[in-house]
PDB file of C-alpha atoms in Angstrom:
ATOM      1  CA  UNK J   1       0.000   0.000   0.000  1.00 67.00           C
ATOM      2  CA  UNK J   2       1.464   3.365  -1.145  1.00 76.00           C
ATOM      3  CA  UNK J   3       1.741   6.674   1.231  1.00 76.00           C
ATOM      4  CA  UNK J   4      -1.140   8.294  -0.618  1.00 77.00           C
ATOM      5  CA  UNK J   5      -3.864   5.442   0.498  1.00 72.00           C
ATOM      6  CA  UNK J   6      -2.586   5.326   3.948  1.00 71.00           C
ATOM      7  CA  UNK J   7      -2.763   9.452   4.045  1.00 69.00           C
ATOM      8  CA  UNK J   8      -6.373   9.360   2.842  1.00 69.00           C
ATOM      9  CA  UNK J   9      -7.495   6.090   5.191  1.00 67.00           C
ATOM     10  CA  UNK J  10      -6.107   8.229   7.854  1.00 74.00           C
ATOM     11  CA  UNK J  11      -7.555  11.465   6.973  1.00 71.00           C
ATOM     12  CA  UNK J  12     -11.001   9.899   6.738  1.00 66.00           C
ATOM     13  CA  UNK J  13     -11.059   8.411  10.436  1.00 68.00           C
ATOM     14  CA  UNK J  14      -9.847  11.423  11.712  1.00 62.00           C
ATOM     15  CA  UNK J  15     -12.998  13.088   9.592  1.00 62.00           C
ATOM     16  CA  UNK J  16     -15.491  10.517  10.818  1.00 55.00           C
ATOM     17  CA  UNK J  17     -13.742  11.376  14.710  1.00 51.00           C
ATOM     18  CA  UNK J  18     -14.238  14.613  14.038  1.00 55.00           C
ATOM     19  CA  UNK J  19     -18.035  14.659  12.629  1.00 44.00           C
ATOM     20  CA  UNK J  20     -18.860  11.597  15.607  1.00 53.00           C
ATOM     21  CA  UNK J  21     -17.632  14.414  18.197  1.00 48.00           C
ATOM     22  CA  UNK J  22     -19.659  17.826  16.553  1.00 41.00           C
ATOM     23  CA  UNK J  23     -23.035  15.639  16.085  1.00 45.00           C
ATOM     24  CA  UNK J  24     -22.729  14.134  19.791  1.00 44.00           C
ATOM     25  CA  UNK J  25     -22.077  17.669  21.420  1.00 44.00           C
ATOM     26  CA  UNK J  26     -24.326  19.460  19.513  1.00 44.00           C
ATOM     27  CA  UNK J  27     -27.564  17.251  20.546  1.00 42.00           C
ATOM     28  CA  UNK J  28     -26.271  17.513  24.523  1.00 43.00           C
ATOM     29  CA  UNK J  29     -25.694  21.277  24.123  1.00 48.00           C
ATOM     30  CA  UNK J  30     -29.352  21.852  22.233  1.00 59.00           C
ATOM     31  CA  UNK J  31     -30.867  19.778  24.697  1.00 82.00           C
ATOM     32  CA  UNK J  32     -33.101  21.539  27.357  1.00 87.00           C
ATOM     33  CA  UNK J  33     -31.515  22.345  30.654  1.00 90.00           C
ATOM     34  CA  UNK J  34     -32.811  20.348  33.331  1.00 89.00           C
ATOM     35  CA  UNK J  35     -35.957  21.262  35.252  1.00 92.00           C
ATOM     36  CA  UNK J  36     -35.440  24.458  37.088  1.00 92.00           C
ATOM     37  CA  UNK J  37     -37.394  25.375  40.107  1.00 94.00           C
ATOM     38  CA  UNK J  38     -38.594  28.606  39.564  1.00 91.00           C
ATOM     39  CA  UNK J  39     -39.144  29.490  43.267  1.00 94.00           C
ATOM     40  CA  UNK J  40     -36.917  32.059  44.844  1.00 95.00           C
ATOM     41  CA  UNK J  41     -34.383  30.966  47.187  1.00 96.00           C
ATOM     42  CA  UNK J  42     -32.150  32.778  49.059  1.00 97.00           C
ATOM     43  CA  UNK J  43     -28.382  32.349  47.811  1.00 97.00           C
ATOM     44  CA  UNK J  44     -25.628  33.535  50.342  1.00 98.00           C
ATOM     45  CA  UNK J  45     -22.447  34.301  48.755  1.00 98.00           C
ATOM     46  CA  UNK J  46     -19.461  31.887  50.588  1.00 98.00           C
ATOM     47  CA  UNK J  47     -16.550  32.750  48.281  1.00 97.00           C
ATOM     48  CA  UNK J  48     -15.934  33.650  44.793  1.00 96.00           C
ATOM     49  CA  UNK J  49     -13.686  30.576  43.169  1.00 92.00           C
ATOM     50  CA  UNK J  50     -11.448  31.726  40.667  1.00 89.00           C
ATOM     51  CA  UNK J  51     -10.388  29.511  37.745  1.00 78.00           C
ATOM     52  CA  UNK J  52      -8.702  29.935  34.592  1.00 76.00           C
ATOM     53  CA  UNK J  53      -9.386  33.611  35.278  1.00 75.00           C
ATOM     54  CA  UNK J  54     -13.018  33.201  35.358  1.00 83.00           C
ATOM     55  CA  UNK J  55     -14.900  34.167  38.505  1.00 91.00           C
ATOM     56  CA  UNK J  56     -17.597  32.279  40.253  1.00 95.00           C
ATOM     57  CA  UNK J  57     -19.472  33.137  42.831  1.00 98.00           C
ATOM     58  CA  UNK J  58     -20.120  30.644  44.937  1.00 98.00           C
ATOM     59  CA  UNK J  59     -23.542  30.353  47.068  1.00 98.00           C
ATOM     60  CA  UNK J  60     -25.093  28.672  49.585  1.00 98.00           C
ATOM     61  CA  UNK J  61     -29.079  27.389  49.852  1.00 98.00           C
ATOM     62  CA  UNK J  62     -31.496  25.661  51.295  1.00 96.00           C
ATOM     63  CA  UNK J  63     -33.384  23.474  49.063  1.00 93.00           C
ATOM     64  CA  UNK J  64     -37.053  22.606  50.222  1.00 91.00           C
ATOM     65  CA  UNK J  65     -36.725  19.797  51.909  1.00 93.00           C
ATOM     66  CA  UNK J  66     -34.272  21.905  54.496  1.00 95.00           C
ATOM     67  CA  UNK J  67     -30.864  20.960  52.840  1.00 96.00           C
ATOM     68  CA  UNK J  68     -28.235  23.079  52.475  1.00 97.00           C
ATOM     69  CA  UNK J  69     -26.165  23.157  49.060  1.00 98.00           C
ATOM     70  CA  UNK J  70     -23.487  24.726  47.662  1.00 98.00           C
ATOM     71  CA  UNK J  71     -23.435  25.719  44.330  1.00 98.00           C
ATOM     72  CA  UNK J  72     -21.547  28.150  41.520  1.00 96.00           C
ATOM     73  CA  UNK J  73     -23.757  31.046  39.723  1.00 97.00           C
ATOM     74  CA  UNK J  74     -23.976  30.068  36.333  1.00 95.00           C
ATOM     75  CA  UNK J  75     -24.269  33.859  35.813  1.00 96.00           C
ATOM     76  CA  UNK J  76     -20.582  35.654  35.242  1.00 96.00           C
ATOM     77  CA  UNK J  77     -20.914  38.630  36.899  1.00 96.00           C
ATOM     78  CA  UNK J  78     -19.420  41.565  35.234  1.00 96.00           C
ATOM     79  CA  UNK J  79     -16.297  43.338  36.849  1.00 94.00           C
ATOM     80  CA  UNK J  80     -18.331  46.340  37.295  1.00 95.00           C
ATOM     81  CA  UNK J  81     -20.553  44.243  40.288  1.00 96.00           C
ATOM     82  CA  UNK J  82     -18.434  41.216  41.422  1.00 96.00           C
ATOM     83  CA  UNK J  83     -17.243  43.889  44.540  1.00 96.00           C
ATOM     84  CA  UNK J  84     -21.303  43.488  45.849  1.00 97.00           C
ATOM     85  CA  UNK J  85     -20.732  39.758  45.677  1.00 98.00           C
ATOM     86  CA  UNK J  86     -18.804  40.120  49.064  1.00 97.00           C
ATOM     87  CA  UNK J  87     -19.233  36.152  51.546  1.00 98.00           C
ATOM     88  CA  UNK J  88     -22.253  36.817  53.373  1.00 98.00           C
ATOM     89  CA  UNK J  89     -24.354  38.782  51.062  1.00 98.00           C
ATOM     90  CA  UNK J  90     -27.570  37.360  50.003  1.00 98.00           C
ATOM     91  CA  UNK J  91     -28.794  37.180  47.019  1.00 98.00           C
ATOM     92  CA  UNK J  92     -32.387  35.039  45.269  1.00 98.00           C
ATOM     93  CA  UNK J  93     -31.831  32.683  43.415  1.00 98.00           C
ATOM     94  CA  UNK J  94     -33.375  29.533  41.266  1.00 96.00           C
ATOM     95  CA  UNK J  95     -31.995  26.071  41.597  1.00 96.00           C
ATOM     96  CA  UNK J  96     -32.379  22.879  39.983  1.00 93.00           C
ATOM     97  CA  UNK J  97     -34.906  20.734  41.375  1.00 93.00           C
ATOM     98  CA  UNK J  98     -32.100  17.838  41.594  1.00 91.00           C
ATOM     99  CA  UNK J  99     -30.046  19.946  43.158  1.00 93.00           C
ATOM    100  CA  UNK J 100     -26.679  21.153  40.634  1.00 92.00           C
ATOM    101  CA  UNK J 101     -23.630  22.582  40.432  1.00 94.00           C
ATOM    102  CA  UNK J 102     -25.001  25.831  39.494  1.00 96.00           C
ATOM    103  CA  UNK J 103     -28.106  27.931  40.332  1.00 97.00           C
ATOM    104  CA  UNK J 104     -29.500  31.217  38.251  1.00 93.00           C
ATOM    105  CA  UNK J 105     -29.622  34.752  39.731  1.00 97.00           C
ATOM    106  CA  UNK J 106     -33.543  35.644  39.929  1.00 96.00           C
ATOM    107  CA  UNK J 107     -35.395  38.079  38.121  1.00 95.00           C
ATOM    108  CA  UNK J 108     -35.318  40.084  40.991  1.00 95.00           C
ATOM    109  CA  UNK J 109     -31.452  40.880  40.327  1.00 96.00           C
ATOM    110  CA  UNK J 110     -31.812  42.050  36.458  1.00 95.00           C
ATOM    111  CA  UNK J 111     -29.812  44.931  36.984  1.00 97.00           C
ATOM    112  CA  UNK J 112     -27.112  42.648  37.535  1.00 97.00           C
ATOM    113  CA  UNK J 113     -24.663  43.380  34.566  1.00 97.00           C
ATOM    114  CA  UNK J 114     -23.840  39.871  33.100  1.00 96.00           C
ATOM    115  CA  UNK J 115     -20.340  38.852  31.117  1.00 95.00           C
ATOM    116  CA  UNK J 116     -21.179  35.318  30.409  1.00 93.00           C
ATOM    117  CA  UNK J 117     -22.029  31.922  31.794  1.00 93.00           C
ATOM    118  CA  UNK J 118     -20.961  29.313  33.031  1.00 93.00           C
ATOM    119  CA  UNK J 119     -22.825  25.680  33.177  1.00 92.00           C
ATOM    120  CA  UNK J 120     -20.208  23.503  33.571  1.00 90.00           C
ATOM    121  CA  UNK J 121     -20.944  19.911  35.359  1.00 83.00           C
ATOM    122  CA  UNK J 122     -25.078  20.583  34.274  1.00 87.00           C
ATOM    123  CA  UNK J 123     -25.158  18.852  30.771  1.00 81.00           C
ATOM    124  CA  UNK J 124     -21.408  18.720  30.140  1.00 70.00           C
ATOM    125  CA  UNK J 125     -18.238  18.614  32.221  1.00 65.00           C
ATOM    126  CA  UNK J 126     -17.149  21.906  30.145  1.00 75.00           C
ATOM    127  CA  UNK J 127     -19.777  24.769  29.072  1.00 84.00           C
ATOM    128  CA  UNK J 128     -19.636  28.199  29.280  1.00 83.00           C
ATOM    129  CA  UNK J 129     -19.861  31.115  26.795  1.00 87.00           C
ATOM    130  CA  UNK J 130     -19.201  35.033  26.775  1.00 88.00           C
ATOM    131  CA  UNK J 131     -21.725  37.898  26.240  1.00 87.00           C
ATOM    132  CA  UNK J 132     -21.137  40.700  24.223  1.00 87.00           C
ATOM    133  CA  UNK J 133     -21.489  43.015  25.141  1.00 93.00           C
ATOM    134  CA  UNK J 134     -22.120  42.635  28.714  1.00 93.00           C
ATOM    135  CA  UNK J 135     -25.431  43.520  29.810  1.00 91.00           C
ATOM    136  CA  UNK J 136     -28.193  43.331  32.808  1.00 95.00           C
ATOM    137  CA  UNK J 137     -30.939  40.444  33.144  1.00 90.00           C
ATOM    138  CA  UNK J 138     -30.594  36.850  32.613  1.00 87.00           C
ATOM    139  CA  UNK J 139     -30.187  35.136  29.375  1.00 83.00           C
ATOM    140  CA  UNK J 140     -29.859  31.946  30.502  1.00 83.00           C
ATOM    141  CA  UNK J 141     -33.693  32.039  32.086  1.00 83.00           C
ATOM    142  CA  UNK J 142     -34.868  32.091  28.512  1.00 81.00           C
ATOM    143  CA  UNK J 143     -33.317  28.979  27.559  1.00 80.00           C
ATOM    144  CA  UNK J 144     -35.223  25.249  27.647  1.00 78.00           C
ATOM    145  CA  UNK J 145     -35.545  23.246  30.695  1.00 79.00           C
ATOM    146  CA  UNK J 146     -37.325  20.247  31.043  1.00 86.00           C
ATOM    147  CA  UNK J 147     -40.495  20.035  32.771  1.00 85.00           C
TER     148      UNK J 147
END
């Protein structure tokens, strides 16, 4: 077998890797979220984890069966308002009902000036995105969760 056939054989796994990977991540990244509850809960701020130089603020809250959970705001919080995200400030927020690695700021915090988001360990071990231009209210509350 010459170079040329082994080249293309080659080329044309690493294709069919390639495509395999996309289609697989796309259909976990356009599936819906899971079920959010959508009922206030009150979020106090522990620490802010840095990472990669990405910020998250890290919250504590009872669910309602009376457990406490940590978990990391899948809102990024713009530079301009991370210094109001000071351990022991309090803040509502919405959580999954299985409780997740990440809850949502609540409508009630819109002002909030957003710079991305960050979902990592909810559908994939890795997902988070930027938004430009940074800007109040929650983006992420408009996306689909399952029922």
């Amino acid at each position: 077998m010459g170079w040329e056939v082994v080249l293309c054989v080659l080329l044309g796994v690493v294709l069919v890797a390639t495509a395999t990977t996309l289609i697989g991540l796309t259909r976990v990244t356009s599936a819906p979220l899971p079920a959010l509850d959508r009922s206030p809960r009150t979020g106090t701020v522990t620490s802010i984890h840095t990472s990669d130089e990405t910020e998250i603020v890290m919250v504590e809250y009872v669910d309602p069966a009376g457990e406490r959970h940590t978990a990391g705001l899948a809102d990024l919080v713009h530079d301009s308002w991370i210094d109001r995200f000071v351990p022991g400030s309090r803040w509502q927020v919405y959580a999954f009902r299985e409780p997740g690695p990440r809850v949502f700021l609540a409508e009630a915090h819109d002002d909030v000036v957003r710079r991305g988001y960050n979902l990592d360990g909810v559908r994939l071990g890795g997902e988070s995105g930027p938004v430009h231009p940074p800007r109040p209210g929650n983006l992420l509350l408009k996306w689909r969760f399952e029922e």
